[in-house]
CSV table of C-alpha atoms in Angstrom, one decimal:
chain,number,residue,atom,x,y,z
A,1008,MET,CA,-114.6,30.5,-33.1
A,1009,LYS,CA,-113.4,32.9,-31.3
A,1010,PRO,CA,-114.1,36.7,-31.9
A,1011,GLN,CA,-111.6,37.9,-34.7
A,1012,THR,CA,-108.6,40.3,-35.3
A,1013,VAL,CA,-108.1,41.2,-38.5
A,1014,GLU,CA,-104.0,41.5,-38.7
A,1015,ALA,CA,-102.3,43.1,-42.1
A,1016,VAL,CA,-99.0,41.7,-42.8
A,1017,LEU,CA,-96.7,43.6,-45.4
A,1018,TYR,CA,-94.5,41.4,-47.1
A,1019,ARG,CA,-92.0,42.5,-50.3
A,1020,PRO,CA,-88.9,40.9,-52.0
A,1021,ALA,CA,-85.7,42.3,-51.3
A,1022,ASP,CA,-85.3,44.5,-54.2
A,1023,VAL,CA,-88.9,45.9,-54.4
A,1024,PRO,CA,-89.9,48.7,-52.0
A,1025,GLU,CA,-92.9,49.2,-49.8
A,1026,PRO,CA,-95.2,51.8,-51.2
A,1027,PRO,CA,-94.9,54.7,-49.4
A,1028,GLY,CA,-97.4,55.2,-46.5
A,1029,ALA,CA,-98.6,51.2,-46.7
A,1030,ALA,CA,-99.2,50.7,-43.4
A,1031,ASN,CA,-101.2,53.7,-43.0
A,1032,PHE,CA,-103.3,52.9,-46.5
A,1033,THR,CA,-103.7,49.4,-44.9
A,1034,ALA,CA,-104.8,50.3,-41.5
A,1035,GLN,CA,-107.2,53.0,-43.1
A,1036,ALA,CA,-108.7,50.5,-45.4
A,1037,LEU,CA,-109.2,47.9,-42.6
A,1038,ALA,CA,-110.6,50.4,-41.0
A,1039,GLU,CA,-113.6,51.4,-43.5
A,1040,VAL,CA,-113.9,47.7,-44.2
A,1041,GLN,CA,-114.4,47.4,-40.3
A,1042,GLY,CA,-117.0,50.3,-40.2
A,1043,TRP,CA,-118.8,48.5,-43.2
A,1044,TYR,CA,-119.5,45.2,-41.5
A,1045,THR,CA,-120.6,47.3,-38.3
A,1046,ASP,CA,-122.7,49.0,-40.4
A,1047,ARG,CA,-124.6,46.2,-41.8
A,1048,LEU,CA,-124.4,43.8,-38.8
A,1049,GLY,CA,-124.5,45.6,-36.0
A,1050,ALA,CA,-120.8,44.4,-35.3
A,1051,SER,CA,-117.7,44.3,-36.4
A,1052,PHE,CA,-113.7,42.9,-36.2
A,1053,SER,CA,-110.8,44.6,-34.1
A,1054,ILE,CA,-108.0,45.9,-35.5
A,1055,VAL,CA,-104.6,45.8,-34.7
A,1056,PRO,CA,-101.7,48.1,-36.4
A,1057,PRO,CA,-99.9,46.5,-39.7
A,1058,VAL,CA,-96.5,44.7,-39.2
A,1059,SER,CA,-94.0,44.9,-42.1
A,1060,PHE,CA,-91.5,41.8,-43.2
A,1061,ALA,CA,-88.8,42.4,-46.1
A,1062,ALA,CA,-87.8,39.0,-47.7
A,1063,GLY,CA,-84.0,37.9,-47.8
A,1064,GLN,CA,-83.8,37.1,-51.6
A,1065,ALA,CA,-84.9,39.2,-54.5
A,1066,TRP,CA,-88.2,38.8,-56.5
A,1067,GLU,CA,-86.6,36.8,-59.2
A,1068,GLU,CA,-84.7,34.7,-56.8
A,1069,ILE,CA,-88.0,33.9,-54.9
A,1070,ALA,CA,-89.9,32.7,-57.7
A,1071,ALA,CA,-87.0,30.4,-59.2
A,1072,ALA,CA,-87.1,28.8,-55.8
A,1073,ALA,CA,-90.9,28.6,-55.9
A,1074,ARG,CA,-91.3,26.7,-59.4
A,1075,GLY,CA,-88.2,24.5,-58.5
A,1076,PRO,CA,-85.8,22.7,-61.0
A,1077,GLY,CA,-86.9,22.6,-64.0
A,1078,TYR,CA,-89.4,25.0,-64.5
A,1079,ALA,CA,-89.5,27.7,-67.0
A,1080,PRO,CA,-89.5,31.6,-65.7
A,1081,GLY,CA,-93.0,32.4,-65.7
A,1082,THR,CA,-94.4,29.4,-64.5
A,1083,ALA,CA,-97.7,29.5,-62.5
A,1084,CYS,CA,-96.3,28.8,-59.1
A,1085,GLY,CA,-98.1,31.5,-56.3
A,1086,PHE,CA,-98.6,29.4,-53.9
A,1087,ASN,CA,-95.2,28.2,-53.1
A,1088,ILE,CA,-94.7,32.1,-53.2
A,1089,TRP,CA,-97.3,32.9,-50.6
A,1090,ARG,CA,-96.0,29.7,-48.4
A,1091,ALA,CA,-92.1,30.5,-48.4
A,1092,ALA,CA,-93.4,33.9,-47.2
A,1093,VAL,CA,-95.6,32.7,-44.7
A,1094,ALA,CA,-92.7,30.4,-43.6
A,1095,ASP,CA,-90.2,33.0,-43.5
A,1096,ILE,CA,-92.4,35.8,-41.1
A,1097,ALA,CA,-92.7,32.3,-39.1
A,1098,SER,CA,-89.2,31.4,-38.8
A,1099,ARG,CA,-88.4,35.3,-37.4
A,1100,GLY,CA,-91.3,34.5,-34.6
A,1101,PHE,CA,-94.3,35.8,-36.2
A,1102,ASN,CA,-97.1,33.1,-34.6
A,1103,ILE,CA,-99.2,32.5,-37.3
A,1104,CYS,CA,-101.0,29.9,-35.5
A,1105,ASP,CA,-103.3,32.1,-33.5
A,1106,ASP,CA,-107.2,31.2,-33.8
A,1107,SER,CA,-108.1,34.9,-32.4
A,1108,ARG,CA,-106.4,36.4,-35.4
A,1109,THR,CA,-107.6,36.6,-39.2
A,1110,ARG,CA,-104.2,37.6,-41.2
A,1111,PHE,CA,-104.1,39.6,-44.3
A,1112,LEU,CA,-100.5,39.3,-46.2
A,1113,LEU,CA,-100.1,41.7,-48.4
A,1114,TYR,CA,-97.4,41.1,-51.1
A,1115,PHE,CA,-96.1,43.6,-53.1
A,1116,ARG,CA,-94.4,42.2,-56.1
A,1117,PRO,CA,-92.7,43.7,-59.3
A,1118,PRO,CA,-94.8,44.4,-62.5
A,1119,LEU,CA,-93.8,41.6,-64.6
A,1120,PRO,CA,-94.6,40.9,-68.6
A,1121,ALA,CA,-97.7,40.4,-70.5
A,1122,GLY,CA,-98.5,36.4,-69.8
A,1123,ASP,CA,-95.9,35.8,-67.2
A,1124,GLU,CA,-98.3,33.1,-64.7
A,1125,THR,CA,-95.9,33.5,-61.9
A,1126,PRO,CA,-98.0,35.2,-59.3
A,1127,VAL,CA,-101.2,32.6,-60.3
A,1128,GLY,CA,-102.5,31.4,-57.1
A,1129,LEU,CA,-100.5,34.2,-54.8
A,1130,GLY,CA,-104.1,35.9,-53.5
A,1131,GLY,CA,-107.4,34.6,-52.3
A,1132,THR,CA,-107.8,32.7,-49.0
A,1133,VAL,CA,-106.8,29.2,-47.8
A,1134,GLY,CA,-107.2,27.6,-44.3
A,1135,VAL,CA,-104.5,27.7,-42.2
A,1136,GLU,CA,-103.9,24.4,-41.9
A,1137,ASN,CA,-101.8,24.7,-45.1
A,1138,PHE,CA,-99.5,26.3,-43.3
A,1139,GLY,CA,-99.1,24.2,-40.1
A,1140,CYS,CA,-101.6,25.1,-37.8
A,1141,ARG,CA,-103.8,22.7,-36.2
A,1142,TYR,CA,-107.1,24.4,-37.4
A,1143,ALA,CA,-108.1,25.5,-40.7
A,1144,ARG,CA,-110.5,28.5,-39.7
A,1145,PRO,CA,-110.2,31.5,-39.0
A,1146,GLY,CA,-108.3,31.1,-42.7
A,1147,MET,CA,-105.5,33.5,-44.2
A,1148,PHE,CA,-105.8,35.8,-47.3
A,1149,CYS,CA,-103.2,37.2,-49.7
A,1150,MET,CA,-103.7,40.3,-51.3
A,1151,SER,CA,-100.9,41.0,-54.8
A,1152,ASP,CA,-100.6,42.4,-57.9
A,1153,GLN,CA,-102.2,45.6,-59.0
A,1154,MET,CA,-104.3,45.5,-56.2
A,1155,THR,CA,-101.9,46.2,-53.1
A,1156,ARG,CA,-100.9,49.5,-55.2
A,1157,LEU,CA,-104.2,50.5,-55.5
A,1158,LEU,CA,-104.7,49.8,-51.6
A,1159,CYS,CA,-101.8,52.2,-51.1
A,1160,GLY,CA,-103.2,55.0,-53.5
A,1161,GLU,CA,-101.9,54.5,-57.0
A,1162,THR,CA,-104.0,55.4,-59.7
A,1163,THR,CA,-104.9,52.7,-62.4
A,1164,GLU,CA,-103.1,55.0,-65.2
A,1165,ALA,CA,-100.1,55.3,-63.0
A,1166,LEU,CA,-100.0,51.5,-62.9
A,1167,ARG,CA,-101.0,51.0,-66.4
A,1168,ALA,CA,-98.0,52.8,-67.5
A,1169,ALA,CA,-95.8,50.9,-65.4
A,1170,GLY,CA,-96.9,47.7,-66.6
A,1171,TRP,CA,-99.5,46.4,-64.8
A,1172,ASP,CA,-102.3,44.3,-66.2
A,1173,VAL,CA,-105.6,46.4,-64.3
A,1174,PRO,CA,-108.9,44.2,-65.1
A,1175,TRP,CA,-112.2,46.3,-65.0
A,1176,PHE,CA,-113.3,45.1,-61.6
A,1177,ALA,CA,-110.2,45.7,-59.7
A,1178,SER,CA,-109.4,48.8,-61.1
A,1179,THR,CA,-110.8,51.9,-58.6
A,1180,GLU,CA,-109.7,52.6,-55.2
A,1181,ARG,CA,-112.7,50.8,-53.4
A,1182,ALA,CA,-111.7,47.3,-55.2
A,1183,PRO,CA,-109.3,46.4,-52.6
A,1184,ARG,CA,-111.6,47.1,-49.6
A,1185,GLY,CA,-114.4,45.0,-51.5
A,1186,ALA,CA,-112.0,42.3,-51.9
A,1187,ILE,CA,-110.9,42.1,-48.1
A,1188,ALA,CA,-114.5,42.3,-46.9
A,1189,HIS,CA,-115.1,39.3,-49.3
A,1190,GLU,CA,-111.7,37.5,-48.2
A,1191,LEU,CA,-112.7,37.8,-44.7
A,1192,VAL,CA,-116.3,35.7,-45.3
A,1193,HIS,CA,-114.1,33.1,-46.7
A,1194,CYS,CA,-111.9,33.0,-44.1
A,1195,TRP,CA,-114.5,32.8,-41.6
A,1196,THR,CA,-117.4,30.1,-43.1
A,1197,GLU,CA,-117.7,27.8,-46.0
A,1198,LEU,CA,-120.1,30.0,-48.0
A,1199,PRO,CA,-118.9,29.7,-51.5
A,1200,HIS,CA,-119.3,32.5,-54.3
A,1201,SER,CA,-122.9,33.7,-54.6
A,1202,GLU,CA,-124.4,33.1,-58.3
A,1203,THR,CA,-127.7,35.3,-57.5
A,1204,GLY,CA,-127.6,38.8,-55.8
A,1205,HIS,CA,-126.0,41.5,-55.4
A,1206,THR,CA,-123.9,40.4,-52.3
A,1207,ILE,CA,-120.2,40.9,-50.9
A,1208,THR,CA,-119.9,37.1,-52.3
A,1209,ASN,CA,-120.5,38.0,-55.6
A,1210,SER,CA,-119.9,41.4,-56.9
A,1211,TRP,CA,-117.3,42.3,-54.2
A,1212,TRP,CA,-116.3,45.0,-56.6
A,1213,ASP,CA,-119.1,47.5,-56.0
A,1214,TRP,CA,-118.3,47.9,-52.3
A,1215,PRO,CA,-119.7,49.6,-50.1
A,1216,GLU,CA,-122.9,49.8,-52.0
A,1217,VAL,CA,-123.1,46.0,-52.6
A,1218,GLY,CA,-125.6,44.6,-50.2
A,1219,PHE,CA,-123.6,42.9,-47.2
A,1220,LEU,CA,-124.7,39.1,-47.4
A,1221,ARG,CA,-128.2,37.4,-48.3
A,1222,GLU,CA,-129.8,36.6,-44.9
A,1223,GLU,CA,-128.9,32.9,-44.7
A,1224,GLU,CA,-125.4,34.0,-45.0
A,1225,ARG,CA,-125.7,36.9,-42.4
A,1226,ILE,CA,-126.8,34.2,-40.1
A,1227,LEU,CA,-123.6,32.2,-40.9
A,1228,VAL,CA,-121.1,34.9,-40.2
A,1229,THR,CA,-122.8,36.2,-36.9
A,1230,SER,CA,-123.4,32.9,-35.2
A,1231,GLY,CA,-120.2,31.7,-35.6
A,1232,ALA,CA,-118.8,34.2,-32.8
A,1233,LEU,CA,-116.9,36.1,-35.6
A,1234,VAL,CA,-117.9,39.7,-35.0
A,1235,ARG,CA,-118.5,41.6,-31.8
A,1236,ALA,CA,-120.2,44.6,-31.0
């Protein structure tokens, strides 16, 4: 695999505004994670400025299409929403199949009523063969829900007041950064979640204090030509 450049893609439904300063907040977070990798490995990935896209449909239209006929509102269909966003940006000429770039999709959705499972699956990492590429890795990862808002400077208190569910492990400014560092490992390797040790494949919410990786994990990441000095 080639040395990687990480590129953030900011995506939103037509009726959901992009948070103020989202591109700058995202670029800053990626730079911090880049520095964290350098500190732990002596090498890192490259970064390019984020790009932004607005869908041609409102959130409810997107969700209804993702659920499909006969499924009630609130039915989990998050990965279909993710897939539709990638298809949308690809239709506008964005090359999603570039094996030197790891794409990070931030999906800005609205808060939803308690128990609404619509966005389940709208997050994590998948191999890009799911989007029609001829290879699986580098994979693509997506962040949605309250994590995108924390990344863009909103407070936990403000998010909860606006109706967002904010679990303890994703309630701090550092949580989205830890999630980025964590998902990059999944994009580049087949490493599972660690069940032992205070590592980024386990306790990502403790970033940056969390250790990088166990030695065998460190070797897998660096030997794959995924980071560079």
